[in-house]
């Protein structure tokens, strides 16, 4: 990579990495995962931060907005589609802190973590899909 002329990864770059991570999900989850919207924003807004009890937008790299599949009932009438939000500036900040982790791996880890909320995965379920510590 020619760092002399490189710029920081933009929203489209993060989105491409997130889409690749979604496409890499195992077969039982890949189809349903395509039904979840992926949105990339610069930073989480105040409402998003408040929903998770955070104050610093650099603390929040991703957010699942929806009703987990394991908690849904026929009585639930969603008012918006399930959405996974990724926050570019917070992701880049964490990437800089974790110098040894490639950006694609970090984004994939965040995407899997947010899909874990959607699918209602346990830590063991996540570990079968995302071997982050290896």
PDB file of C-alpha atoms in Angstrom:
ATOM      1  CA  UNK A   1       0.000   0.000   0.000  1.00  0.00           C
ATOM      2  CA  UNK A   2       1.283   3.450  -0.900  1.00  0.00           C
ATOM      3  CA  UNK A   3       0.655   5.247   2.397  1.00  0.00           C
ATOM      4  CA  UNK A   4       2.139   8.482   1.052  1.00  0.00           C
ATOM      5  CA  UNK A   5      -1.004   9.035  -1.018  1.00  0.00           C
ATOM      6  CA  UNK A   6      -3.550   7.023   0.959  1.00  0.00           C
ATOM      7  CA  UNK A   7      -6.516   8.504   2.741  1.00  0.00           C
ATOM      8  CA  UNK A   8      -8.446   7.094   5.653  1.00  0.00           C
ATOM      9  CA  UNK A   9     -10.963   4.386   4.729  1.00  0.00           C
ATOM     10  CA  UNK A  10     -14.306   6.021   3.974  1.00  0.00           C
ATOM     11  CA  UNK A  11     -17.897   5.000   4.597  1.00  0.00           C
ATOM     12  CA  UNK A  12     -17.996   2.961   1.371  1.00  0.00           C
ATOM     13  CA  UNK A  13     -14.839   1.080   2.395  1.00  0.00           C
ATOM     14  CA  UNK A  14     -16.319   0.136   5.779  1.00  0.00           C
ATOM     15  CA  UNK A  15     -19.563  -0.873   4.078  1.00  0.00           C
ATOM     16  CA  UNK A  16     -17.694  -3.144   1.643  1.00  0.00           C
ATOM     17  CA  UNK A  17     -15.880  -4.838   4.544  1.00  0.00           C
ATOM     18  CA  UNK A  18     -19.183  -5.247   6.418  1.00  0.00           C
ATOM     19  CA  UNK A  19     -20.896  -6.747   3.367  1.00  0.00           C
ATOM     20  CA  UNK A  20     -18.006  -9.204   2.962  1.00  0.00           C
ATOM     21  CA  UNK A  21     -18.372 -10.206   6.617  1.00  0.00           C
ATOM     22  CA  UNK A  22     -22.113 -10.720   6.183  1.00  0.00           C
ATOM     23  CA  UNK A  23     -21.533 -12.827   3.059  1.00  0.00           C
ATOM     24  CA  UNK A  24     -19.075 -15.001   5.023  1.00  0.00           C
ATOM     25  CA  UNK A  25     -21.653 -16.012   7.651  1.00  0.00           C
ATOM     26  CA  UNK A  26     -22.392 -19.757   7.709  1.00  0.00           C
ATOM     27  CA  UNK A  27     -25.236 -21.114   5.571  1.00  0.00           C
ATOM     28  CA  UNK A  28     -27.991 -21.229   8.185  1.00  0.00           C
ATOM     29  CA  UNK A  29     -27.528 -17.514   8.887  1.00  0.00           C
ATOM     30  CA  UNK A  30     -26.415 -16.063   5.545  1.00  0.00           C
ATOM     31  CA  UNK A  31     -29.929 -15.855   4.071  1.00  0.00           C
ATOM     32  CA  UNK A  32     -31.664 -14.310   7.076  1.00  0.00           C
ATOM     33  CA  UNK A  33     -28.714 -11.935   7.552  1.00  0.00           C
ATOM     34  CA  UNK A  34     -29.430 -10.414   4.130  1.00  0.00           C
ATOM     35  CA  UNK A  35     -32.775  -9.233   5.489  1.00  0.00           C
ATOM     36  CA  UNK A  36     -31.055  -6.965   8.023  1.00  0.00           C
ATOM     37  CA  UNK A  37     -30.093  -3.494   6.840  1.00  0.00           C
ATOM     38  CA  UNK A  38     -26.462  -2.462   7.151  1.00  0.00           C
ATOM     39  CA  UNK A  39     -25.935   1.256   7.729  1.00  0.00           C
ATOM     40  CA  UNK A  40     -22.609   3.012   8.055  1.00  0.00           C
ATOM     41  CA  UNK A  41     -22.390   6.401   9.763  1.00  0.00           C
ATOM     42  CA  UNK A  42     -19.518   8.576  10.865  1.00  0.00           C
ATOM     43  CA  UNK A  43     -20.469   8.447  14.570  1.00  0.00           C
ATOM     44  CA  UNK A  44     -23.352   7.317  16.746  1.00  0.00           C
ATOM     45  CA  UNK A  45     -25.839  10.072  17.531  1.00  0.00           C
ATOM     46  CA  UNK A  46     -26.983  10.998  21.037  1.00  0.00           C
ATOM     47  CA  UNK A  47     -30.097   8.794  20.866  1.00  0.00           C
ATOM     48  CA  UNK A  48     -28.028   5.764  19.861  1.00  0.00           C
ATOM     49  CA  UNK A  49     -25.503   6.420  22.610  1.00  0.00           C
ATOM     50  CA  UNK A  50     -28.312   6.815  25.141  1.00  0.00           C
ATOM     51  CA  UNK A  51     -29.889   3.520  24.087  1.00  0.00           C
ATOM     52  CA  UNK A  52     -26.791   1.661  25.322  1.00  0.00           C
ATOM     53  CA  UNK A  53     -25.893   3.977  28.199  1.00  0.00           C
ATOM     54  CA  UNK A  54     -22.780   5.370  26.517  1.00  0.00           C
ATOM     55  CA  UNK A  55     -21.645   8.975  26.509  1.00  0.00           C
ATOM     56  CA  UNK A  56     -18.518   8.871  24.371  1.00  0.00           C
ATOM     57  CA  UNK A  57     -19.250   8.159  20.684  1.00  0.00           C
ATOM     58  CA  UNK A  58     -15.804   6.559  20.336  1.00  0.00           C
ATOM     59  CA  UNK A  59     -16.994   3.779  22.682  1.00  0.00           C
ATOM     60  CA  UNK A  60     -19.599   2.549  20.204  1.00  0.00           C
ATOM     61  CA  UNK A  61     -18.349   0.843  17.033  1.00  0.00           C
ATOM     62  CA  UNK A  62     -21.616  -0.907  16.185  1.00  0.00           C
ATOM     63  CA  UNK A  63     -25.250  -1.119  17.217  1.00  0.00           C
ATOM     64  CA  UNK A  64     -28.095  -3.536  16.529  1.00  0.00           C
ATOM     65  CA  UNK A  65     -31.451  -1.783  16.247  1.00  0.00           C
ATOM     66  CA  UNK A  66     -34.316  -4.249  16.199  1.00  0.00           C
ATOM     67  CA  UNK A  67     -36.042  -7.078  17.993  1.00  0.00           C
ATOM     68  CA  UNK A  68     -33.850 -10.191  18.318  1.00  0.00           C
ATOM     69  CA  UNK A  69     -35.318 -13.212  16.543  1.00  0.00           C
ATOM     70  CA  UNK A  70     -35.318 -15.145  19.824  1.00  0.00           C
ATOM     71  CA  UNK A  71     -37.538 -12.498  21.446  1.00  0.00           C
ATOM     72  CA  UNK A  72     -40.092 -11.949  18.685  1.00  0.00           C
ATOM     73  CA  UNK A  73     -43.702 -12.957  18.854  1.00  0.00           C
ATOM     74  CA  UNK A  74     -46.601 -12.684  16.452  1.00  0.00           C
ATOM     75  CA  UNK A  75     -47.705  -9.687  18.499  1.00  0.00           C
ATOM     76  CA  UNK A  76     -44.575  -7.716  17.529  1.00  0.00           C
ATOM     77  CA  UNK A  77     -45.302  -5.289  14.741  1.00  0.00           C
ATOM     78  CA  UNK A  78     -41.987  -3.715  13.805  1.00  0.00           C
ATOM     79  CA  UNK A  79     -42.097  -0.020  13.022  1.00  0.00           C
ATOM     80  CA  UNK A  80     -38.783  -0.170  11.134  1.00  0.00           C
ATOM     81  CA  UNK A  81     -36.520  -2.845   9.674  1.00  0.00           C
ATOM     82  CA  UNK A  82     -33.847  -4.530  11.761  1.00  0.00           C
ATOM     83  CA  UNK A  83     -30.661  -2.565  11.229  1.00  0.00           C
ATOM     84  CA  UNK A  84     -27.015  -2.990  12.086  1.00  0.00           C
ATOM     85  CA  UNK A  85     -25.187   0.310  12.394  1.00  0.00           C
ATOM     86  CA  UNK A  86     -21.423   0.613  12.096  1.00  0.00           C
ATOM     87  CA  UNK A  87     -19.657   3.812  13.102  1.00  0.00           C
ATOM     88  CA  UNK A  88     -16.629   4.597  10.951  1.00  0.00           C
ATOM     89  CA  UNK A  89     -14.758   6.996  13.235  1.00  0.00           C
ATOM     90  CA  UNK A  90     -15.053   4.731  16.288  1.00  0.00           C
ATOM     91  CA  UNK A  91     -13.985   1.729  14.208  1.00  0.00           C
ATOM     92  CA  UNK A  92     -10.951   3.577  12.857  1.00  0.00           C
ATOM     93  CA  UNK A  93     -10.052   4.725  16.363  1.00  0.00           C
ATOM     94  CA  UNK A  94     -10.145   1.134  17.657  1.00  0.00           C
ATOM     95  CA  UNK A  95      -8.212  -0.049  14.599  1.00  0.00           C
ATOM     96  CA  UNK A  96      -5.446   2.445  15.372  1.00  0.00           C
ATOM     97  CA  UNK A  97      -5.338   1.277  19.003  1.00  0.00           C
ATOM     98  CA  UNK A  98      -5.126  -2.406  17.973  1.00  0.00           C
ATOM     99  CA  UNK A  99      -2.324  -1.889  15.466  1.00  0.00           C
ATOM    100  CA  UNK A 100      -1.856  -5.624  14.859  1.00  0.00           C
ATOM    101  CA  UNK A 101      -5.467  -6.271  13.757  1.00  0.00           C
ATOM    102  CA  UNK A 102      -6.305  -5.778  10.064  1.00  0.00           C
ATOM    103  CA  UNK A 103      -9.259  -3.476   9.453  1.00  0.00           C
ATOM    104  CA  UNK A 104     -11.217  -6.215   7.673  1.00  0.00           C
ATOM    105  CA  UNK A 105     -10.925  -8.526  10.686  1.00  0.00           C
ATOM    106  CA  UNK A 106     -12.025  -5.783  13.072  1.00  0.00           C
ATOM    107  CA  UNK A 107     -15.063  -4.889  10.966  1.00  0.00           C
ATOM    108  CA  UNK A 108     -15.953  -8.594  10.606  1.00  0.00           C
ATOM    109  CA  UNK A 109     -15.746  -9.033  14.377  1.00  0.00           C
ATOM    110  CA  UNK A 110     -18.069  -6.064  14.944  1.00  0.00           C
ATOM    111  CA  UNK A 111     -20.514  -7.307  12.298  1.00  0.00           C
ATOM    112  CA  UNK A 112     -20.630 -10.799  13.835  1.00  0.00           C
ATOM    113  CA  UNK A 113     -21.144  -9.292  17.303  1.00  0.00           C
ATOM    114  CA  UNK A 114     -24.091  -7.213  16.049  1.00  0.00           C
ATOM    115  CA  UNK A 115     -25.604 -10.181  14.221  1.00  0.00           C
ATOM    116  CA  UNK A 116     -25.280 -12.084  17.498  1.00  0.00           C
ATOM    117  CA  UNK A 117     -27.794  -9.633  18.962  1.00  0.00           C
ATOM    118  CA  UNK A 118     -30.131 -10.166  16.002  1.00  0.00           C
ATOM    119  CA  UNK A 119     -29.960 -13.967  16.066  1.00  0.00           C
ATOM    120  CA  UNK A 120     -29.813 -14.276  19.865  1.00  0.00           C
ATOM    121  CA  UNK A 121     -26.482 -16.101  19.823  1.00  0.00           C
ATOM    122  CA  UNK A 122     -24.719 -17.168  22.995  1.00  0.00           C
ATOM    123  CA  UNK A 123     -20.994 -16.593  23.520  1.00  0.00           C
ATOM    124  CA  UNK A 124     -20.434 -20.197  22.408  1.00  0.00           C
ATOM    125  CA  UNK A 125     -22.394 -19.545  19.206  1.00  0.00           C
ATOM    126  CA  UNK A 126     -20.280 -16.472  18.495  1.00  0.00           C
ATOM    127  CA  UNK A 127     -17.071 -18.419  19.161  1.00  0.00           C
ATOM    128  CA  UNK A 128     -18.031 -20.994  16.518  1.00  0.00           C
ATOM    129  CA  UNK A 129     -18.353 -18.243  13.907  1.00  0.00           C
ATOM    130  CA  UNK A 130     -15.820 -15.626  15.012  1.00  0.00           C
ATOM    131  CA  UNK A 131     -12.525 -17.019  16.307  1.00  0.00           C
ATOM    132  CA  UNK A 132     -11.409 -13.439  17.151  1.00  0.00           C
ATOM    133  CA  UNK A 133      -8.819 -14.433  19.760  1.00  0.00           C
ATOM    134  CA  UNK A 134      -6.851 -16.742  17.428  1.00  0.00           C
TER     135      UNK A 134
END
